[in-house]
């Protein structure tokens, strides 16, 4: 029987999910109901009109007074609610009625698609911590002396920093060329929508430093806090090497045993990726419609073309020139991870697949991948850094009606770099960190409301670039290590 290669299966799952979801959204994406029974005290009638991007809830009370509530993430109306969450906080009883009776069929099915796709993500989460710990210990124990670890660390950091800076520069160029905020067509919201609070930059960096010293390593494993886990596991493995002798040998054997089992399990889970990706895409498109790909066109064009330049030109050049590999073959080997990153919008969630693809499909040594990839998923986010820079400059263009000056743009570049280091590898983490950059250049954080509606698609795209950059870093460091030591790292 003809069996398609895994990356084709995933791609088909993705396209089929998106097509079905858009179809479902077009045919069953809106609903309209009128309710007159079982209403909260004082209400006579509740009418709900809901569509993908806008929900209107009209209530009539005992005194025949009519009240209208609007839930619309991109509405210029100051009284509109930006999300169901904020509406639910203000009017819990009405939100419950809406969830029970008012959602369109596409939104109701969408909830199930999200849960079905979620099963696949749960499996990845299930293997993440044991896989990272056993993989990291196996990797470090294989490195030999601490000199090798230091050298690898320096190379990895140098790669992370330089590619993130290149990504930000690309983003700045794109936003200056496309000028999405100066083309009209987008209305700035008149009133502050709810945005997530973020603390100051210094505080966030200090939090990262604190996370590297877990006060309770077991709690870090349970949470799980990846930076804490990586730091503690690194320390554990390095000191096991130092103790040496039979102790080091036992640690190595135990880690290798655990790693072999976890790797087999992860490889089995990978084969479910086409199905998982299918449901995740179906969820996104059935609940948000094709509009998720279309609104705020110029802004999205600026972000996506800059991401594409970084992913298709800059990084492949580095792969070709430094790692001396074919970028195309390497991308094919990494495709299960890249496609899952796209549909899940989470680098941390994808990490087990990234590790497995790098080792089993791209032939990268466990020593390198177990070190470069988990660290990269946490701190190396080229896509997020680029996105932050474009989004903040777009908001500045909308707000001031002109581009920021060069010095201000440099501040944006620098803070975007730090924000990308601080962002967690989970969906929408970049949005939370953006508040810091907006504050650094004195922009009103409320303006973030404009880009919320299209964040999901951009999140999917930047997460793919984040994972692609980690993978390329892995190939580069592996090649350099092989050259230095004369044998595969
Ligand atoms: N979702 C991204 C990631 O997991 C982070 C972000 O929101 O930019 O890599």
mmCIF file of N, CA, C and O in Angstrom, residues 292-339:
data_model
loop_
_atom_site.group_PDB
_atom_site.id
_atom_site.type_symbol
_atom_site.label_atom_id
_atom_site.label_comp_id
_atom_site.label_asym_id
_atom_site.label_seq_id
_atom_site.Cartn_x
_atom_site.Cartn_y
_atom_site.Cartn_z
ATOM 1 N N UNK A 292 -9.492 35.037 9.811
ATOM 2 C CA UNK A 292 -8.300 34.916 10.627
ATOM 3 C C UNK A 292 -7.053 35.097 9.755
ATOM 4 O O UNK A 292 -6.006 35.528 10.212
ATOM 5 N N UNK A 293 -7.173 34.789 8.465
ATOM 6 C CA UNK A 293 -6.020 34.977 7.576
ATOM 7 C C UNK A 293 -6.059 36.331 6.857
ATOM 8 O O UNK A 293 -5.131 36.719 6.201
ATOM 9 N N UNK A 294 -7.199 37.033 6.907
ATOM 10 C CA UNK A 294 -7.361 38.148 5.983
ATOM 11 C C UNK A 294 -7.346 39.557 6.586
ATOM 12 O O UNK A 294 -6.836 40.484 5.962
ATOM 13 N N UNK A 295 -7.853 39.751 7.795
ATOM 14 C CA UNK A 295 -7.997 41.135 8.258
ATOM 15 C C UNK A 295 -6.651 41.783 8.586
ATOM 16 O O UNK A 295 -5.634 41.107 8.679
ATOM 17 N N UNK A 296 -6.655 43.046 8.730
ATOM 18 C CA UNK A 296 -5.435 43.813 8.979
ATOM 19 C C UNK A 296 -4.323 43.433 7.996
ATOM 20 O O UNK A 296 -3.184 43.184 8.357
ATOM 21 N N UNK A 297 -4.727 43.397 6.728
ATOM 22 C CA UNK A 297 -3.872 42.868 5.668
ATOM 23 C C UNK A 297 -2.438 43.358 5.616
ATOM 24 O O UNK A 297 -1.507 42.561 5.598
ATOM 25 N N UNK A 298 -2.237 44.680 5.610
ATOM 26 C CA UNK A 298 -0.872 45.183 5.407
ATOM 27 C C UNK A 298 0.043 44.857 6.568
ATOM 28 O O UNK A 298 1.214 44.511 6.392
ATOM 29 N N UNK A 299 -0.529 44.944 7.752
ATOM 30 C CA UNK A 299 0.258 44.625 8.948
ATOM 31 C C UNK A 299 0.699 43.164 8.902
ATOM 32 O O UNK A 299 1.869 42.826 9.114
ATOM 33 N N UNK A 300 -0.276 42.296 8.553
ATOM 34 C CA UNK A 300 0.070 40.881 8.487
ATOM 35 C C UNK A 300 1.082 40.625 7.390
ATOM 36 O O UNK A 300 1.990 39.810 7.548
ATOM 37 N N UNK A 301 0.922 41.358 6.280
ATOM 38 C CA UNK A 301 1.860 41.178 5.174
ATOM 39 C C UNK A 301 3.283 41.537 5.626
ATOM 40 O O UNK A 301 4.244 40.830 5.322
ATOM 41 N N UNK A 302 3.390 42.652 6.387
ATOM 42 C CA UNK A 302 4.724 43.065 6.853
ATOM 43 C C UNK A 302 5.314 41.983 7.757
ATOM 44 O O UNK A 302 6.473 41.585 7.595
ATOM 45 N N UNK A 303 4.524 41.480 8.717
ATOM 46 C CA UNK A 303 5.059 40.469 9.645
ATOM 47 C C UNK A 303 5.419 39.200 8.874
ATOM 48 O O UNK A 303 6.525 38.657 9.011
ATOM 49 N N UNK A 304 4.490 38.756 8.019
ATOM 50 C CA UNK A 304 4.705 37.458 7.379
ATOM 51 C C UNK A 304 5.840 37.516 6.360
ATOM 52 O O UNK A 304 6.661 36.607 6.279
ATOM 53 N N UNK A 305 5.964 38.639 5.633
ATOM 54 C CA UNK A 305 7.069 38.645 4.660
ATOM 55 C C UNK A 305 8.416 38.749 5.368
ATOM 56 O O UNK A 305 9.394 38.146 4.924
ATOM 57 N N UNK A 306 8.458 39.476 6.497
ATOM 58 C CA UNK A 306 9.730 39.537 7.227
ATOM 59 C C UNK A 306 10.064 38.168 7.822
ATOM 60 O O UNK A 306 11.215 37.711 7.745
ATOM 61 N N UNK A 307 9.063 37.483 8.366
ATOM 62 C CA UNK A 307 9.304 36.133 8.908
ATOM 63 C C UNK A 307 9.786 35.209 7.790
ATOM 64 O O UNK A 307 10.715 34.426 7.967
ATOM 65 N N UNK A 308 9.132 35.339 6.614
ATOM 66 C CA UNK A 308 9.493 34.469 5.500
ATOM 67 C C UNK A 308 10.928 34.741 5.058
ATOM 68 O O UNK A 308 11.698 33.816 4.796
ATOM 69 N N UNK A 309 11.325 36.029 5.011
ATOM 70 C CA UNK A 309 12.695 36.358 4.614
ATOM 71 C C UNK A 309 13.686 35.704 5.579
ATOM 72 O O UNK A 309 14.657 35.072 5.178
ATOM 73 N N UNK A 310 13.401 35.843 6.871
ATOM 74 C CA UNK A 310 14.314 35.284 7.871
ATOM 75 C C UNK A 310 14.378 33.758 7.757
ATOM 76 O O UNK A 310 15.447 33.163 7.805
ATOM 77 N N UNK A 311 13.205 33.140 7.575
ATOM 78 C CA UNK A 311 13.166 31.677 7.574
ATOM 79 C C UNK A 311 13.653 31.079 6.259
ATOM 80 O O UNK A 311 14.237 29.998 6.241
ATOM 81 N N UNK A 312 13.415 31.804 5.143
ATOM 82 C CA UNK A 312 13.726 31.201 3.841
ATOM 83 C C UNK A 312 15.040 31.688 3.255
ATOM 84 O O UNK A 312 15.575 31.083 2.337
ATOM 85 N N UNK A 313 15.573 32.806 3.772
ATOM 86 C CA UNK A 313 16.838 33.305 3.205
ATOM 87 C C UNK A 313 17.943 33.338 4.256
ATOM 88 O O UNK A 313 18.966 32.664 4.116
ATOM 89 N N UNK A 314 17.724 34.087 5.339
ATOM 90 C CA UNK A 314 18.805 34.243 6.323
ATOM 91 C C UNK A 314 19.220 32.899 6.942
ATOM 92 O O UNK A 314 20.393 32.517 6.874
ATOM 93 N N UNK A 315 18.261 32.207 7.537
ATOM 94 C CA UNK A 315 18.623 30.964 8.228
ATOM 95 C C UNK A 315 19.161 29.885 7.277
ATOM 96 O O UNK A 315 20.176 29.258 7.577
ATOM 97 N N UNK A 316 18.525 29.682 6.087
ATOM 98 C CA UNK A 316 19.099 28.699 5.160
ATOM 99 C C UNK A 316 20.530 29.050 4.734
ATOM 100 O O UNK A 316 21.372 28.156 4.583
ATOM 101 N N UNK A 317 20.822 30.366 4.597
ATOM 102 C CA UNK A 317 22.199 30.747 4.244
ATOM 103 C C UNK A 317 23.159 30.297 5.340
ATOM 104 O O UNK A 317 24.245 29.782 5.064
ATOM 105 N N UNK A 318 22.741 30.508 6.592
ATOM 106 C CA UNK A 318 23.600 30.100 7.709
ATOM 107 C C UNK A 318 23.785 28.579 7.698
ATOM 108 O O UNK A 318 24.888 28.063 7.896
ATOM 109 N N UNK A 319 22.695 27.852 7.422
ATOM 110 C CA UNK A 319 22.777 26.387 7.366
ATOM 111 C C UNK A 319 23.745 25.948 6.268
ATOM 112 O O UNK A 319 24.592 25.087 6.457
ATOM 113 N N UNK A 320 23.615 26.593 5.113
ATOM 114 C CA UNK A 320 24.456 26.223 3.973
ATOM 115 C C UNK A 320 25.924 26.576 4.244
ATOM 116 O O UNK A 320 26.818 25.748 4.070
ATOM 117 N N UNK A 321 26.177 27.807 4.729
ATOM 118 C CA UNK A 321 27.559 28.274 4.838
ATOM 119 C C UNK A 321 28.266 27.744 6.087
ATOM 120 O O UNK A 321 29.433 27.391 6.036
ATOM 121 N N UNK A 322 27.557 27.698 7.210
ATOM 122 C CA UNK A 322 28.238 27.289 8.444
ATOM 123 C C UNK A 322 28.065 25.798 8.708
ATOM 124 O O UNK A 322 29.031 25.093 8.979
ATOM 125 N N UNK A 323 26.825 25.307 8.613
ATOM 126 C CA UNK A 323 26.623 23.887 8.915
ATOM 127 C C UNK A 323 26.926 23.008 7.701
ATOM 128 O O UNK A 323 27.038 21.796 7.816
ATOM 129 N N UNK A 324 27.059 23.640 6.519
ATOM 130 C CA UNK A 324 27.360 22.929 5.271
ATOM 131 C C UNK A 324 26.393 21.772 5.024
ATOM 132 O O UNK A 324 26.774 20.629 4.779
ATOM 133 N N UNK A 325 25.108 22.081 5.142
ATOM 134 C CA UNK A 325 24.054 21.109 4.890
ATOM 135 C C UNK A 325 23.113 21.673 3.847
ATOM 136 O O UNK A 325 23.067 22.877 3.665
ATOM 137 N N UNK A 326 22.309 20.819 3.252
ATOM 138 C CA UNK A 326 21.276 21.329 2.356
ATOM 139 C C UNK A 326 20.102 21.826 3.205
ATOM 140 O O UNK A 326 19.503 21.049 3.942
ATOM 141 N N UNK A 327 19.792 23.147 3.109
ATOM 142 C CA UNK A 327 18.688 23.675 3.924
ATOM 143 C C UNK A 327 17.375 22.957 3.620
ATOM 144 O O UNK A 327 16.569 22.722 4.509
ATOM 145 N N UNK A 328 17.177 22.589 2.371
ATOM 146 C CA UNK A 328 15.920 21.967 1.973
ATOM 147 C C UNK A 328 15.753 20.599 2.641
ATOM 148 O O UNK A 328 14.728 20.302 3.253
ATOM 149 N N UNK A 329 16.841 19.785 2.564
ATOM 150 C CA UNK A 329 16.744 18.453 3.172
ATOM 151 C C UNK A 329 16.593 18.563 4.682
ATOM 152 O O UNK A 329 15.861 17.809 5.319
ATOM 153 N N UNK A 330 17.289 19.559 5.245
ATOM 154 C CA UNK A 330 17.203 19.735 6.695
ATOM 155 C C UNK A 330 15.782 20.143 7.094
ATOM 156 O O UNK A 330 15.214 19.621 8.054
ATOM 157 N N UNK A 331 15.191 21.054 6.327
ATOM 158 C CA UNK A 331 13.818 21.482 6.636
ATOM 159 C C UNK A 331 12.861 20.309 6.508
ATOM 160 O O UNK A 331 11.928 20.160 7.290
ATOM 161 N N UNK A 332 13.119 19.453 5.529
ATOM 162 C CA UNK A 332 12.240 18.298 5.366
ATOM 163 C C UNK A 332 12.332 17.376 6.567
ATOM 164 O O UNK A 332 11.329 16.860 7.057
ATOM 165 N N UNK A 333 13.568 17.196 7.036
ATOM 166 C CA UNK A 333 13.744 16.331 8.206
ATOM 167 C C UNK A 333 13.035 16.923 9.426
ATOM 168 O O UNK A 333 12.480 16.214 10.252
ATOM 169 N N UNK A 334 13.057 18.244 9.529
ATOM 170 C CA UNK A 334 12.476 18.886 10.717
ATOM 171 C C UNK A 334 10.979 19.166 10.550
ATOM 172 O O UNK A 334 10.348 19.719 11.452
ATOM 173 N N UNK A 335 10.412 18.794 9.378
ATOM 174 C CA UNK A 335 9.039 19.246 9.086
ATOM 175 C C UNK A 335 7.970 18.805 10.104
ATOM 176 O O UNK A 335 7.059 19.587 10.377
ATOM 177 N N UNK A 336 8.051 17.601 10.701
ATOM 178 C CA UNK A 336 7.013 17.297 11.700
ATOM 179 C C UNK A 336 6.989 18.343 12.819
ATOM 180 O O UNK A 336 5.918 18.781 13.256
ATOM 181 N N UNK A 337 8.185 18.776 13.249
ATOM 182 C CA UNK A 337 8.245 19.780 14.315
ATOM 183 C C UNK A 337 7.728 21.131 13.812
ATOM 184 O O UNK A 337 6.952 21.807 14.487
ATOM 185 N N UNK A 338 8.133 21.512 12.587
ATOM 186 C CA UNK A 338 7.746 22.838 12.080
ATOM 187 C C UNK A 338 6.237 22.930 11.876
ATOM 188 O O UNK A 338 5.609 23.928 12.243
ATOM 189 N N UNK A 339 5.646 21.878 11.329
ATOM 190 C CA UNK A 339 4.205 21.920 11.071
ATOM 191 C C UNK A 339 3.411 21.868 12.378
ATOM 192 O O UNK A 339 2.367 22.504 12.520
#
